[in-house]
């Protein structure tokens, strides 16, 4: 399988250093493939739709001829097509991409790095070699997915300083005739859009919006079935907030066994008030605290390079980015890599009578946060 757009755009292929899409590069890769894997090794090509427009008129014509000779698929975005075909047919993938944002949908990528081939040009000759697929943590995948989402829906790039300013503040629409301003008079609950001039505008009336104060960063937590690893619930905790996590109706908490989520059967081993999570303000990054509330079947902390350890009742620990908590052996809890949330996304899930309603609790600044 050849990731045609990735190949055409690669300035590591001749003419090296030239950042322009060239179809010739596909032929160079094809020749290298046949040299290294045999003349009869089949080759399937997948390209982004947009490539047709990006190529020169001459290359577009060559592409049409190529379509008659080989299996060539076009897709809005080639990657998912490429990866599903490669998975089904057990093929190599020729691409330099790490496919980070697709690791959740295609978990086989990380377990089959040898099937991913990149390229190197030496003395004008192209050689295929393992592209170096690296394992990525669930957080990195979340962040990549979030970045893609923001770009696609809001045209916001969290690495761009101007866009970062949008993501770091609250905004208000003050247009008297705007419906969004009417329902959200204090501040918009969705992100403003950037218009063609790069000005932040309301998604409702498309008028300029007023910048309010900086927004605090919530962190979100991911809950999964400990046995299968399947995620079944996500919830945010805002800076300065805390909430209990357990089973059944909690006044200030998240019900892991709500009938509105697809909880595993052994979730009933989780204590009613199992642990407390808090996101505390500090001078640097917010501290994420975990406190076991004396759960019957325990909370185990899994941390890289150390043995899993059961927390003592009442013990408070700081949760690190890649730590994982296992509650009663039934449910896992970890931090999501997501960092930017609109107010809409920040709302806690409504879990009906069980756990819904009054789910937020303010943690006083002077609360006892001693512990490791
Ligand atoms: Zn508006």
XYZ file of C-alpha atoms and ligand atoms in Angstrom:
373
model
C 0.000 0.000 0.000
C 1.454 3.350 -0.962
C 0.409 6.561 0.790
C 0.574 8.494 -2.490
C 0.137 12.004 -1.091
C 2.771 11.379 1.567
C 5.204 10.123 -1.101
C 4.496 12.953 -3.571
C 5.105 15.598 -0.925
C 8.268 14.055 0.547
C 11.310 16.239 -0.004
C 13.476 13.308 1.129
C 12.827 11.838 -2.332
C 14.464 13.285 -5.472
C 14.533 16.121 -6.228
C 15.460 16.210 -2.530
C 14.793 19.370 -0.591
C 12.054 20.483 -2.971
C 8.770 20.911 -1.113
C 6.335 20.465 -3.961
C 4.083 17.490 -4.796
C 5.615 15.455 -7.614
C 4.200 12.256 -9.069
C 7.673 11.164 -10.175
C 8.354 10.282 -6.536
C 5.680 7.573 -6.669
C 7.518 5.948 -9.574
C 10.815 6.076 -7.660
C 9.183 4.379 -4.681
C 7.503 1.827 -6.953
C 10.868 0.941 -8.523
C 12.509 0.616 -5.102
C 9.676 -1.660 -3.971
C 10.127 -3.977 -6.951
C 13.935 -3.969 -6.579
C 13.757 -4.925 -2.912
C 10.628 -7.088 -2.750
C 10.532 -8.659 -6.210
C 9.165 -7.627 -9.597
C 5.881 -9.373 -8.926
C 5.225 -7.919 -5.477
C 1.822 -6.244 -5.892
C 1.366 -2.570 -5.168
C -1.825 -0.694 -4.278
C -2.001 3.092 -4.231
C -4.188 5.308 -2.058
C -4.316 9.082 -2.508
C -6.118 12.048 -0.988
C -8.757 13.564 -3.275
C -7.012 16.906 -2.931
C -3.882 15.546 -4.634
C -5.547 15.760 -8.054
C -5.731 19.524 -7.723
C -2.282 19.888 -6.175
C -0.368 18.217 -8.997
C 0.768 20.023 -12.127
C -1.363 19.564 -15.267
C 1.245 17.198 -16.672
C 1.297 15.084 -13.500
C -2.509 15.021 -13.409
C -2.453 13.479 -16.874
C 0.165 10.908 -15.784
C -1.959 10.130 -12.743
C -4.950 9.366 -14.976
C -2.801 6.986 -17.024
C -1.454 5.369 -13.854
C -5.035 4.752 -12.722
C -5.517 2.473 -15.752
C -2.461 0.387 -14.855
C -2.578 -0.127 -11.095
C -5.084 -0.326 -8.255
C -5.431 3.314 -7.240
C -7.969 4.459 -4.652
C -8.963 8.026 -3.910
C -10.470 9.108 -0.588
C -11.269 12.381 1.134
C -8.495 11.510 3.574
C -6.427 8.577 2.414
C -5.106 7.352 5.762
C -8.128 5.410 7.098
C -8.645 3.722 3.703
C -4.954 2.901 3.489
C -4.854 1.420 6.975
C -8.056 -0.630 6.651
C -6.940 -2.133 3.351
C -3.472 -2.884 4.734
C -4.994 -4.470 7.837
C -7.462 -6.634 5.910
C -4.938 -7.792 3.333
C -1.915 -8.001 5.663
C 0.132 -5.628 3.487
C 3.064 -3.285 4.030
C 2.357 0.443 4.236
C 4.762 2.772 2.448
C 4.505 6.090 4.267
C 6.592 8.210 6.586
C 3.538 9.091 8.668
C 3.324 7.963 12.312
C -0.527 7.907 12.057
C -0.723 9.178 15.642
C -4.321 10.368 15.407
C -5.413 6.978 14.064
C -3.820 4.755 16.711
C -7.096 4.371 18.581
C -8.950 3.160 15.478
C -6.071 0.997 14.259
C -4.346 -0.469 17.334
C -2.462 -2.957 15.125
C -0.133 -0.157 13.933
C 1.880 -0.198 17.167
C 2.180 -3.988 17.152
C 3.387 -4.260 13.546
C 6.136 -1.634 13.059
C 7.940 -3.869 10.539
C 5.035 -3.476 8.132
C 5.594 0.274 7.838
C 8.215 1.361 5.343
C 9.739 4.780 4.854
C 12.475 5.792 2.443
C 15.979 7.152 2.196
C 17.760 8.584 -0.850
C 21.453 7.734 -1.160
C 23.496 8.860 -4.149
C 20.272 9.391 -6.054
C 18.951 5.898 -5.291
C 15.816 5.391 -3.238
C 15.790 2.666 -0.596
C 12.817 1.531 1.439
C 13.410 0.814 5.120
C 11.297 0.521 8.284
C 9.740 3.939 8.915
C 10.263 3.632 12.667
C 6.713 3.413 14.003
C 6.949 4.297 17.693
C 4.492 3.332 20.396
C 2.536 6.382 21.567
C 0.728 6.811 24.857
C -3.040 7.182 25.066
C -2.479 10.831 26.066
C -0.543 11.609 22.905
C -3.317 10.023 20.843
C -5.969 12.108 22.652
C -3.978 15.264 22.015
C -3.543 14.467 18.332
C -7.260 13.725 17.953
C -8.187 16.903 19.780
C -5.849 18.952 17.604
C -7.396 17.469 14.484
C -10.915 18.136 15.769
C -10.171 21.766 16.580
C -8.611 22.282 13.166
C -11.446 20.645 11.330
C -14.420 22.158 13.157
C -13.059 25.478 14.406
C -10.106 26.081 12.111
C -8.056 26.505 15.300
C -4.521 25.196 15.538
C -3.447 24.863 19.167
C 0.206 25.323 18.176
C -0.456 28.680 16.509
C 0.057 31.598 18.968
C -2.943 33.591 17.664
C -5.202 30.571 17.948
C -3.768 29.771 21.361
C -4.969 33.179 22.533
C -8.495 32.196 21.505
C -8.281 28.871 23.312
C -6.872 30.538 26.428
C -9.686 33.056 26.998
C -13.419 33.407 27.454
C -15.316 35.338 24.794
C -18.616 37.180 24.635
C -20.844 38.166 21.738
C -22.481 41.542 22.346
C -24.612 41.711 19.233
C -28.150 42.573 20.371
C -29.700 40.573 17.543
C -27.582 37.422 17.964
C -29.236 34.247 19.187
C -26.022 32.962 20.786
C -25.625 36.247 22.664
C -29.209 35.820 23.848
C -28.758 32.300 25.221
C -25.222 32.905 26.509
C -25.257 36.545 27.671
C -22.226 36.190 29.969
C -19.909 34.376 27.652
C -20.002 32.085 24.657
C -20.004 28.396 25.466
C -18.430 27.432 22.164
C -15.202 28.596 20.540
C -15.264 31.673 18.339
C -14.356 31.107 14.702
C -11.520 32.844 12.920
C -12.684 34.764 9.896
C -10.613 35.209 6.739
C -8.790 38.191 8.287
C -7.909 36.171 11.389
C -10.391 38.002 13.624
C -12.279 36.000 16.260
C -15.975 36.023 15.391
C -19.165 34.604 16.897
C -20.324 31.302 15.411
C -23.891 32.665 15.498
C -23.856 36.142 13.990
C -20.293 36.092 12.598
C -19.692 39.451 14.299
C -16.522 40.250 16.256
C -16.493 38.976 19.840
C -15.164 40.610 22.995
C -12.294 38.981 24.834
C -12.930 38.342 28.541
C -10.541 36.932 31.142
C -8.301 33.906 30.765
C -9.983 30.539 31.133
C -8.862 27.969 33.628
C -7.862 24.661 32.206
C -9.942 21.673 33.161
C -8.484 18.220 32.908
C -10.540 15.335 31.724
C -10.510 11.759 32.920
C -11.051 8.606 30.926
C -12.787 5.590 32.459
C -12.383 2.137 30.924
C -13.254 -1.481 31.568
C -10.118 -2.916 33.240
C -10.522 -6.263 31.518
C -11.104 -5.178 27.911
C -9.598 -1.689 27.986
C -12.765 -0.309 26.357
C -13.389 3.304 27.280
C -16.940 3.921 28.472
C -16.989 7.319 30.136
C -15.138 10.623 30.099
C -15.592 13.524 32.451
C -13.818 16.831 33.099
C -12.726 18.330 36.408
C -12.138 22.077 36.368
C -9.216 23.779 38.059
C -10.056 24.327 41.716
C -12.738 21.623 41.638
C -12.922 18.191 43.168
C -15.363 15.346 42.858
C -15.993 11.904 44.192
C -15.874 8.837 42.010
C -17.861 5.784 42.974
C -20.982 3.811 42.388
C -24.574 4.872 42.825
C -26.055 8.276 43.338
C -23.437 10.683 44.640
C -24.169 14.242 45.585
C -20.808 15.464 44.402
C -19.569 12.867 42.078
C -19.436 10.590 39.121
C -21.378 7.357 39.114
C -19.277 4.754 37.343
C -22.200 2.317 37.317
C -24.862 4.595 35.875
C -27.352 2.808 33.655
C -26.667 5.494 31.059
C -23.141 4.266 30.451
C -21.922 0.878 29.300
C -20.200 -0.128 32.538
C -18.583 -3.569 32.980
C -20.490 -6.062 35.147
C -17.897 -6.133 37.944
C -18.237 -2.376 38.456
C -20.258 -3.424 41.515
C -16.915 -4.155 43.216
C -16.253 -0.402 43.195
C -17.164 1.228 46.500
C -20.002 3.687 46.679
C -17.558 6.451 47.618
C -14.358 5.041 46.192
C -11.975 7.944 45.689
C -11.812 11.684 45.281
C -10.179 13.521 42.391
C -9.116 17.139 42.583
C -7.454 19.583 40.222
C -5.683 22.164 42.333
C -4.246 25.497 41.333
C -0.507 25.824 41.700
C 1.953 28.363 40.342
C 2.748 25.922 37.523
C 0.636 23.159 36.031
C -2.437 22.273 38.089
C -1.885 19.393 40.501
C -4.159 16.423 39.977
C -4.749 14.754 43.329
C -6.221 11.338 44.083
C -7.456 10.365 47.518
C -8.686 6.860 48.297
C -11.783 7.222 50.457
C -11.323 3.890 52.241
C -12.638 1.771 49.389
C -13.299 -1.889 50.187
C -11.594 -3.408 47.155
C -8.907 -0.800 46.839
C -7.290 1.523 44.328
C -4.068 0.441 42.640
C -1.693 3.021 41.208
C 0.127 1.879 38.061
C 3.122 4.037 37.199
C 5.858 3.570 34.613
C 9.035 1.988 36.023
C 7.508 1.092 39.363
C 5.538 -1.834 40.694
C 1.755 -1.361 40.974
C 0.911 -0.202 44.473
C -2.345 -0.203 46.415
C -3.139 3.171 47.958
C -3.821 3.303 51.670
C -7.203 4.550 52.803
C -6.995 8.304 53.105
C -3.703 8.440 51.225
C -3.427 11.315 48.780
C -1.124 11.085 45.757
C -0.398 13.344 42.821
C -1.482 11.717 39.589
C 1.118 11.962 36.843
C 0.335 12.332 33.171
C 0.715 8.649 32.287
C -0.362 7.051 35.561
C -3.290 4.690 35.632
C -5.574 3.888 38.540
C -7.319 0.536 38.813
C -10.441 0.621 40.972
C -11.375 -2.712 42.573
C -9.700 -4.517 39.667
C -12.749 -3.601 37.594
C -12.363 -0.117 36.187
C -9.376 1.987 35.129
C -9.076 5.741 35.355
C -6.472 7.939 33.675
C -5.938 11.513 32.561
C -6.902 12.338 29.012
C -4.381 14.165 26.849
C -7.051 16.735 25.950
C -6.260 20.261 27.047
C -8.711 22.542 25.299
C -12.396 22.370 26.017
C -15.242 24.641 25.117
C -17.669 25.259 27.982
C -20.058 22.870 26.265
C -17.511 20.066 26.487
C -16.659 21.055 30.029
C -20.030 20.145 31.440
C -20.122 16.955 33.435
C -22.003 14.111 31.825
C -25.652 14.009 32.818
C -26.055 10.620 34.383
C -29.751 10.896 35.133
C -31.039 10.341 38.631
C -27.913 8.410 39.438
C -25.126 10.888 39.717
C -26.541 13.739 37.677
C -27.475 17.118 39.017
C -25.266 18.531 41.708
C -22.000 17.070 40.633
C -19.561 19.902 41.209
C -17.848 20.665 44.438
C -15.599 23.595 45.082
C -12.369 22.736 46.797
C -11.396 25.535 49.191
C -7.982 27.040 48.534
C -6.868 26.130 52.041
C -7.973 22.510 51.801
C -5.547 20.017 53.206
C -3.593 18.822 50.214
C -0.741 17.246 52.095
C 0.542 13.956 50.851
C 3.018 12.680 48.333
Zn -23.149 36.551 17.944
